[in-house]
Amino acid sequence: MRVGILTGGGDCPGLNAVIRAVVRKGEVHHGDTFVGFRDGWRGVIESSTMHLDVETCRGILPRGGTIIGSSRTNPFKVDGGPQRCRATLAELEIDALVAIGGEDTLGVARRLSDEGVNIVGVPKTIDNDLSATEVTFGFHTAVQICVDAIDRLHTTAESHDRVIVCEVMGRHAGWIATYAGIAGGAAEVLVPEEPFDIAVVCENLKARHSKGHYASVVVVAEGATPKEGTLSVASGEVDAFGHARLGGIGNVLAEAIEAGTGFETRATILGHVQRGGTPTAFDRVLATRFGVAAIDCVHDGGFGQMVALQAGQIVRVPLADAVAELKTVDPELVAVAEVFYG
Ligand code: F6P
């Protein structure tokens, strides 16, 4: 078969491992040839491609990012976008497309699949917020990067008797914040799922410091929001999928904590460092399993489906299920983080 591959949305450690696995299994075991579409759906709309084979994929397993590029292009927001996608696939004689992405990329995949395009999805996001899969590759790498940063922030916070607010990614779900907060010993973890009250945050920090702890690290997800009327946060510009560009709650929070507690407070925004660099061994293995399963799914004619991890096994789920619901943080996990507040 002639198979197209694209990576869409925010990049994520492990994307190259998926590409390598799809190409390796496809070329060597199924006799496939491959076309890489550059920069996600933009490459399909504009027929911007690169050749992919086992040779071009050598050495990419440990590399972060994606060798075929990514973008947040939404074909359904581009004039004639879906028609242009179908025309490109027909011209290049693509039999099937492997789309690697999060809710937005897979949402487009689902719509095109409903219109008859042969697509198999692979879930990707450091945010870990796709409900059909237990975990996405890239998440554990991002968490480890955050934990390394929090460990470092702790020692400098202790030296200066400071509170340090560490802002991590997580637009709609606080998985990274909660995991990194628990593993890093955060004094407080603020997530989008539970709007916070700045007065309570300050009380907890004051209680903690009154017991002789003069340094605290507060972990906040970029999408965390204050309870209505308790703190004002500016909203950012919106992308082609309608998502606001986040980042900045950490600074607002640091100012409010300093004002509310009298403790010197600084903010560190980890930002895109969380998405860069080499994937952990776990993420490389998961990405490789997804890649192998995706090309096998193509050969079984399992179009309109996505590979996923459930109870440790790779399964196939309808693309519709994959994007139906957001996977938010389990309240039990938030309760574990809360044991260490105050
Ligand atoms: O969706 C993954 C993610 O990393 C979010 O956590 C974050 O809000 C967003 O991407 C950032 O996107 P961009 O790289 O376009 O700024």
Short mmCIF file of C-alpha atoms and ligand atoms in Angstrom, two decimals:
data_model
loop_
_atom_site.label_atom_id
_atom_site.label_comp_id
_atom_site.label_asym_id
_atom_site.label_seq_id
_atom_site.Cartn_x
_atom_site.Cartn_y
_atom_site.Cartn_z
CA MET A 1 0.00 0.00 0.00
CA ARG A 2 0.98 3.61 -0.34
CA VAL A 3 0.54 5.18 3.08
CA GLY A 4 0.62 8.85 4.12
CA ILE A 5 1.74 9.92 7.59
CA LEU A 6 1.15 13.24 9.32
CA THR A 7 1.78 14.69 12.77
CA GLY A 8 -0.55 17.50 13.86
CA GLY A 9 -0.97 19.86 16.81
CA GLY A 10 1.62 20.60 19.46
CA ASP A 11 4.66 18.37 19.04
CA CYS A 12 5.53 15.80 21.64
CA PRO A 13 8.48 13.51 22.50
CA GLY A 14 7.86 10.13 20.84
CA LEU A 15 6.39 11.30 17.51
CA ASN A 16 9.50 10.20 15.64
CA ALA A 17 9.38 6.81 17.36
CA VAL A 18 5.83 6.32 15.98
CA ILE A 19 6.88 7.37 12.46
CA ARG A 20 9.86 4.99 12.57
CA ALA A 21 7.71 2.08 13.76
CA VAL A 22 4.97 2.64 11.14
CA VAL A 23 7.55 2.83 8.35
CA ARG A 24 9.63 -0.11 9.57
CA LYS A 25 6.72 -2.50 10.01
CA GLY A 26 5.04 -1.23 6.85
CA GLU A 27 8.05 -1.40 4.55
CA VAL A 28 9.67 -4.58 5.83
CA HIS A 29 6.61 -6.67 6.73
CA HIS A 30 3.86 -5.36 4.46
CA GLY A 31 5.85 -4.03 1.47
CA ASP A 32 4.40 -0.50 1.81
CA THR A 33 5.76 2.79 0.53
CA PHE A 34 5.34 6.04 2.49
CA VAL A 35 4.73 9.72 2.01
CA GLY A 36 5.29 12.11 4.91
CA PHE A 37 2.96 15.14 4.87
CA ARG A 38 4.76 18.21 6.15
CA ASP A 39 3.33 20.21 9.03
CA GLY A 40 0.19 18.22 9.74
CA TRP A 41 -2.96 18.90 7.74
CA ARG A 42 -1.23 21.85 6.01
CA GLY A 43 0.88 19.31 4.08
CA VAL A 44 -2.22 17.47 2.91
CA ILE A 45 -4.02 20.66 1.87
CA GLU A 46 -0.97 22.01 0.00
CA SER A 47 0.48 18.67 -1.13
CA SER A 48 3.71 19.42 0.70
CA THR A 49 5.46 16.11 1.24
CA MET A 50 8.70 14.32 2.00
CA HIS A 51 9.77 10.80 1.21
CA LEU A 52 9.85 8.39 4.15
CA ASP A 53 11.49 4.98 4.22
CA VAL A 54 13.51 2.85 6.62
CA GLU A 55 16.70 4.74 5.67
CA THR A 56 15.26 8.24 6.28
CA CYS A 57 13.99 7.03 9.66
CA ARG A 58 17.37 5.81 10.91
CA GLY A 59 18.52 7.44 14.14
CA ILE A 60 15.22 9.19 14.90
CA LEU A 61 14.02 6.95 17.78
CA PRO A 62 15.56 9.12 20.54
CA ARG A 63 14.95 12.44 18.78
CA GLY A 64 12.33 14.81 20.15
CA GLY A 65 9.96 16.72 17.85
CA THR A 66 8.85 15.34 14.51
CA ILE A 67 10.94 15.02 11.35
CA ILE A 68 7.88 15.77 9.20
CA GLY A 69 6.90 18.91 11.12
CA SER A 70 3.62 19.85 12.75
CA SER A 71 1.08 22.66 12.73
CA ARG A 72 -2.32 23.54 14.08
CA THR A 73 -3.83 23.91 10.58
CA ASN A 74 -7.51 23.01 10.51
CA PRO A 75 -8.66 22.01 6.98
CA PHE A 76 -12.25 22.78 7.96
CA LYS A 77 -11.24 26.41 8.56
CA VAL A 78 -9.46 26.73 5.18
CA ASP A 79 -11.36 27.59 1.99
CA GLY A 80 -12.00 24.26 0.21
CA GLY A 81 -9.75 22.55 2.79
CA PRO A 82 -11.41 19.09 2.94
CA GLN A 83 -11.77 18.96 -0.88
CA ARG A 84 -8.11 19.90 -1.29
CA CYS A 85 -7.13 17.15 1.19
CA ARG A 86 -9.07 14.56 -0.81
CA ALA A 87 -7.59 15.84 -4.10
CA THR A 88 -4.00 15.55 -2.76
CA LEU A 89 -4.60 12.03 -1.50
CA ALA A 90 -6.05 11.02 -4.87
CA GLU A 91 -3.23 12.67 -6.89
CA LEU A 92 -0.52 11.02 -4.78
CA GLU A 93 -2.40 7.71 -4.92
CA ILE A 94 -2.46 7.40 -1.14
CA ASP A 95 -4.37 4.29 -0.05
CA ALA A 96 -4.46 5.18 3.63
CA LEU A 97 -3.40 7.90 6.02
CA VAL A 98 -1.94 7.50 9.52
CA ALA A 99 -2.80 10.68 11.47
CA ILE A 100 -0.84 11.17 14.69
CA GLY A 101 -2.35 13.86 16.89
CA GLY A 102 -4.47 15.03 19.76
CA GLU A 103 -8.16 15.93 19.97
CA ASP A 104 -7.98 18.54 17.18
CA THR A 105 -5.97 16.52 14.63
CA LEU A 106 -8.02 13.41 15.36
CA GLY A 107 -11.24 15.45 15.22
CA VAL A 108 -10.34 16.39 11.64
CA ALA A 109 -9.38 12.74 10.98
CA ARG A 110 -12.79 11.65 12.19
CA ARG A 111 -14.64 14.10 9.97
CA LEU A 112 -12.59 13.15 6.89
CA SER A 113 -13.01 9.48 7.73
CA ASP A 114 -16.80 9.98 7.91
CA GLU A 115 -16.50 11.45 4.39
CA GLY A 116 -14.81 8.24 3.18
CA VAL A 117 -11.07 8.92 3.59
CA ASN A 118 -9.12 5.84 4.81
CA ILE A 119 -7.60 7.02 8.08
CA VAL A 120 -6.13 5.36 11.17
CA GLY A 121 -5.40 7.56 14.19
CA VAL A 122 -2.59 7.50 16.74
CA PRO A 123 -3.18 9.47 19.97
CA LYS A 124 -0.60 12.05 20.96
CA THR A 125 -0.44 14.80 23.55
CA ILE A 126 1.76 15.65 26.49
CA ASP A 127 -1.45 16.77 28.23
CA ASN A 128 -2.67 13.12 28.51
CA ASP A 129 -6.28 14.28 28.16
CA LEU A 130 -7.60 11.83 25.53
CA SER A 131 -10.23 9.66 27.15
CA ALA A 132 -10.00 6.55 24.95
CA THR A 133 -6.42 5.77 25.95
CA GLU A 134 -5.00 5.22 29.42
CA VAL A 135 -1.97 7.30 28.62
CA THR A 136 -0.40 9.10 25.67
CA PHE A 137 3.31 9.00 24.85
CA GLY A 138 5.08 12.26 25.67
CA PHE A 139 3.18 12.67 28.95
CA HIS A 140 5.71 10.84 31.13
CA THR A 141 8.59 12.66 29.44
CA ALA A 142 6.94 16.02 30.15
CA VAL A 143 6.27 15.03 33.77
CA GLN A 144 9.91 14.01 34.26
CA ILE A 145 11.11 17.35 32.84
CA CYS A 146 8.81 19.16 35.30
CA VAL A 147 9.94 17.05 38.25
CA ASP A 148 13.60 17.73 37.45
CA ALA A 149 12.78 21.45 37.34
CA ILE A 150 10.79 21.34 40.62
CA ASP A 151 13.67 19.56 42.39
CA ARG A 152 15.97 22.38 41.29
CA LEU A 153 13.46 25.05 42.25
CA HIS A 154 13.21 23.54 45.74
CA THR A 155 16.90 24.02 46.52
CA THR A 156 16.98 27.64 45.38
CA ALA A 157 13.66 28.36 47.12
CA GLU A 158 15.12 26.97 50.37
CA SER A 159 18.27 29.07 50.09
CA HIS A 160 16.24 32.27 49.78
CA ASP A 161 13.17 31.44 51.91
CA ARG A 162 10.95 31.97 48.90
CA VAL A 163 7.78 30.63 47.44
CA ILE A 164 8.26 29.62 43.81
CA VAL A 165 5.30 29.16 41.51
CA CYS A 166 6.07 26.67 38.75
CA GLU A 167 3.70 26.91 35.77
CA VAL A 168 3.37 23.78 33.67
CA MET A 169 1.35 22.91 30.54
CA GLY A 170 -2.17 21.51 30.68
CA ARG A 171 -4.84 23.42 28.89
CA HIS A 172 -8.02 21.64 29.97
CA ALA A 173 -6.62 18.94 32.23
CA GLY A 174 -4.12 19.06 35.07
CA TRP A 175 -2.43 15.69 34.55
CA ILE A 176 1.07 17.11 34.20
CA ALA A 177 0.59 19.45 37.18
CA THR A 178 -0.82 16.70 39.41
CA TYR A 179 1.80 14.06 38.56
CA ALA A 180 4.68 16.55 38.70
CA GLY A 181 3.30 18.10 41.90
CA ILE A 182 3.01 14.76 43.69
CA ALA A 183 6.42 13.55 42.45
CA GLY A 184 8.09 16.89 43.15
CA GLY A 185 6.60 17.44 46.63
CA ALA A 186 4.61 20.55 45.75
CA ALA A 187 3.07 22.59 48.56
CA GLU A 188 0.02 23.20 46.37
CA VAL A 189 -1.17 21.94 42.97
CA LEU A 190 -3.68 24.01 40.98
CA VAL A 191 -5.47 22.38 38.05
CA PRO A 192 -8.14 23.44 35.51
CA GLU A 193 -10.57 20.85 36.89
CA GLU A 194 -10.90 22.62 40.26
CA PRO A 195 -11.04 26.42 40.25
CA PHE A 196 -8.89 27.69 43.11
CA ASP A 197 -9.48 30.32 45.77
CA ILE A 198 -6.38 32.47 46.17
CA ALA A 199 -7.27 33.15 49.82
CA VAL A 200 -7.20 29.40 50.56
CA VAL A 201 -3.90 28.98 48.69
CA CYS A 202 -2.37 31.77 50.81
CA GLU A 203 -3.77 30.30 54.05
CA ASN A 204 -2.25 26.90 53.24
CA LEU A 205 1.14 28.47 52.55
CA LYS A 206 1.00 30.53 55.75
CA ALA A 207 0.09 27.40 57.74
CA ARG A 208 3.00 25.51 56.20
CA HIS A 209 5.50 28.29 56.85
CA SER A 210 4.26 28.70 60.44
CA LYS A 211 5.49 25.13 61.03
CA GLY A 212 8.99 26.08 60.05
CA HIS A 213 9.01 25.42 56.30
CA TYR A 214 10.37 28.54 54.71
CA ALA A 215 10.26 27.44 51.14
CA SER A 216 7.38 26.19 49.03
CA VAL A 217 6.90 25.23 45.43
CA VAL A 218 3.39 25.77 44.05
CA VAL A 219 2.66 23.92 40.80
CA VAL A 220 0.01 25.48 38.58
CA ALA A 221 -1.34 24.18 35.26
CA GLU A 222 -1.48 26.89 32.60
CA GLY A 223 -5.25 26.31 32.30
CA ALA A 224 -5.97 26.59 36.02
CA THR A 225 -8.56 29.24 36.80
CA PRO A 226 -9.41 31.16 39.94
CA LYS A 227 -12.89 30.81 41.42
CA GLU A 228 -15.06 33.52 39.96
CA GLY A 229 -14.26 36.93 41.35
CA THR A 230 -11.20 35.86 43.39
CA LEU A 231 -8.43 36.85 40.96
CA SER A 232 -8.41 38.32 37.48
CA VAL A 233 -6.48 36.57 34.71
CA ALA A 234 -6.10 38.00 31.17
CA SER A 235 -7.17 35.72 28.29
CA GLY A 236 -4.98 35.19 25.20
CA GLU A 237 -5.52 34.98 21.43
CA VAL A 238 -7.25 32.00 19.82
CA ASP A 239 -5.91 29.38 17.32
CA ALA A 240 -7.64 27.67 14.32
CA PHE A 241 -9.31 25.18 16.66
CA GLY A 242 -10.61 27.92 18.97
CA HIS A 243 -8.10 27.36 21.80
CA ALA A 244 -6.75 30.38 23.65
CA ARG A 245 -2.97 30.68 23.80
CA LEU A 246 -2.27 30.17 27.48
CA GLY A 247 0.71 30.89 29.67
CA GLY A 248 0.99 33.56 32.32
CA ILE A 249 -1.20 32.40 35.22
CA GLY A 250 2.07 31.68 37.09
CA ASN A 251 3.04 35.36 37.16
CA VAL A 252 -0.43 36.48 38.26
CA LEU A 253 -0.45 33.85 40.97
CA ALA A 254 3.04 34.74 42.24
CA GLU A 255 2.03 38.37 42.66
CA ALA A 256 -1.18 37.41 44.44
CA ILE A 257 0.63 34.98 46.76
CA GLU A 258 3.24 37.59 47.69
CA ALA A 259 0.48 40.13 48.36
CA GLY A 260 -1.60 37.64 50.35
CA THR A 261 1.16 36.07 52.46
CA GLY A 262 3.99 38.60 52.62
CA PHE A 263 6.38 35.84 51.47
CA GLU A 264 8.76 36.71 48.67
CA THR A 265 7.42 34.83 45.66
CA ARG A 266 8.82 34.18 42.19
CA ALA A 267 7.41 32.46 39.13
CA THR A 268 9.00 30.04 36.68
CA ILE A 269 7.10 29.18 33.50
CA LEU A 270 8.45 25.94 32.08
CA GLY A 271 6.68 26.39 28.74
CA HIS A 272 7.91 24.51 25.68
CA VAL A 273 10.89 22.97 27.44
CA GLN A 274 8.29 20.37 28.51
CA ARG A 275 7.71 19.36 24.89
CA GLY A 276 11.31 19.24 23.77
CA GLY A 277 14.10 16.71 23.83
CA THR A 278 14.38 12.97 23.98
CA PRO A 279 11.47 10.76 25.08
CA THR A 280 11.77 8.54 28.15
CA ALA A 281 12.14 4.79 27.61
CA PHE A 282 8.45 4.31 28.54
CA ASP A 283 7.33 6.81 25.91
CA ARG A 284 9.61 5.29 23.25
CA VAL A 285 8.13 1.85 23.89
CA LEU A 286 4.52 3.11 23.90
CA ALA A 287 5.09 5.17 20.73
CA THR A 288 6.69 2.16 19.02
CA ARG A 289 3.80 -0.12 20.01
CA PHE A 290 1.29 2.45 18.71
CA GLY A 291 3.18 2.75 15.41
CA VAL A 292 3.32 -0.99 14.81
CA ALA A 293 -0.37 -1.36 15.76
CA ALA A 294 -1.40 1.53 13.49
CA ILE A 295 0.12 0.08 10.32
CA ASP A 296 -1.31 -3.34 11.16
CA CYS A 297 -4.69 -1.63 11.56
CA VAL A 298 -4.28 -0.09 8.09
CA HIS A 299 -3.67 -3.56 6.64
CA ASP A 300 -6.70 -4.97 8.43
CA GLY A 301 -8.80 -2.21 6.85
CA GLY A 302 -9.54 -0.81 10.30
CA PHE A 303 -10.25 2.69 8.99
CA GLY A 304 -11.95 5.26 11.17
CA GLN A 305 -10.24 3.75 14.19
CA MET A 306 -7.51 4.84 16.57
CA VAL A 307 -5.01 2.69 18.43
CA ALA A 308 -5.08 3.11 22.20
CA LEU A 309 -3.69 1.66 25.41
CA GLN A 310 -6.23 0.03 27.69
CA ALA A 311 -5.30 -2.16 30.67
CA GLY A 312 -1.77 -2.36 29.29
CA GLN A 313 -2.90 -3.75 25.94
CA ILE A 314 -3.02 -2.02 22.56
CA VAL A 315 -6.61 -1.90 21.33
CA ARG A 316 -8.55 -0.18 18.55
CA VAL A 317 -11.31 2.32 19.27
CA PRO A 318 -13.51 4.31 16.89
CA LEU A 319 -12.07 7.77 16.15
CA ALA A 320 -15.44 9.13 17.27
CA ASP A 321 -14.84 7.75 20.80
CA ALA A 322 -11.32 9.08 20.81
CA VAL A 323 -12.45 12.68 20.55
CA ALA A 324 -15.83 12.42 22.27
CA GLU A 325 -14.76 13.35 25.76
CA LEU A 326 -11.86 14.97 27.54
CA LYS A 327 -10.04 12.86 30.13
CA THR A 328 -9.74 15.04 33.21
CA VAL A 329 -7.73 14.31 36.33
CA ASP A 330 -9.17 11.72 38.66
CA PRO A 331 -10.29 13.54 41.85
CA GLU A 332 -8.65 10.74 43.88
CA LEU A 333 -5.28 11.77 42.46
CA VAL A 334 -5.94 15.42 43.34
CA ALA A 335 -6.81 14.24 46.87
CA VAL A 336 -3.39 12.55 47.09
CA ALA A 337 -1.68 15.85 46.23
CA GLU A 338 -3.85 17.66 48.82
CA VAL A 339 -2.56 15.47 51.67
CA PHE A 340 0.64 17.52 51.51
CA TYR A 341 -0.92 21.02 51.60
CA GLY A 342 -0.49 23.30 54.67
O1 F6P B 1 -1.76 20.61 23.46
C1 F6P B 1 -0.49 20.46 23.96
C2 F6P B 1 0.06 21.78 24.46
O2 F6P B 1 1.38 21.58 24.81
C3 F6P B 1 -0.75 22.42 25.58
O3 F6P B 1 -0.40 21.90 26.84
C4 F6P B 1 -0.41 23.87 25.42
O4 F6P B 1 -1.45 24.70 25.89
C5 F6P B 1 -0.28 24.03 23.96
O5 F6P B 1 0.04 22.77 23.43
C6 F6P B 1 0.73 25.06 23.54
O6 F6P B 1 0.67 25.19 22.18
P1 F6P B 1 1.66 26.04 21.27
O7 F6P B 1 2.92 25.23 21.11
O8 F6P B 1 0.95 26.20 19.99
O9 F6P B 1 1.94 27.30 22.00
#
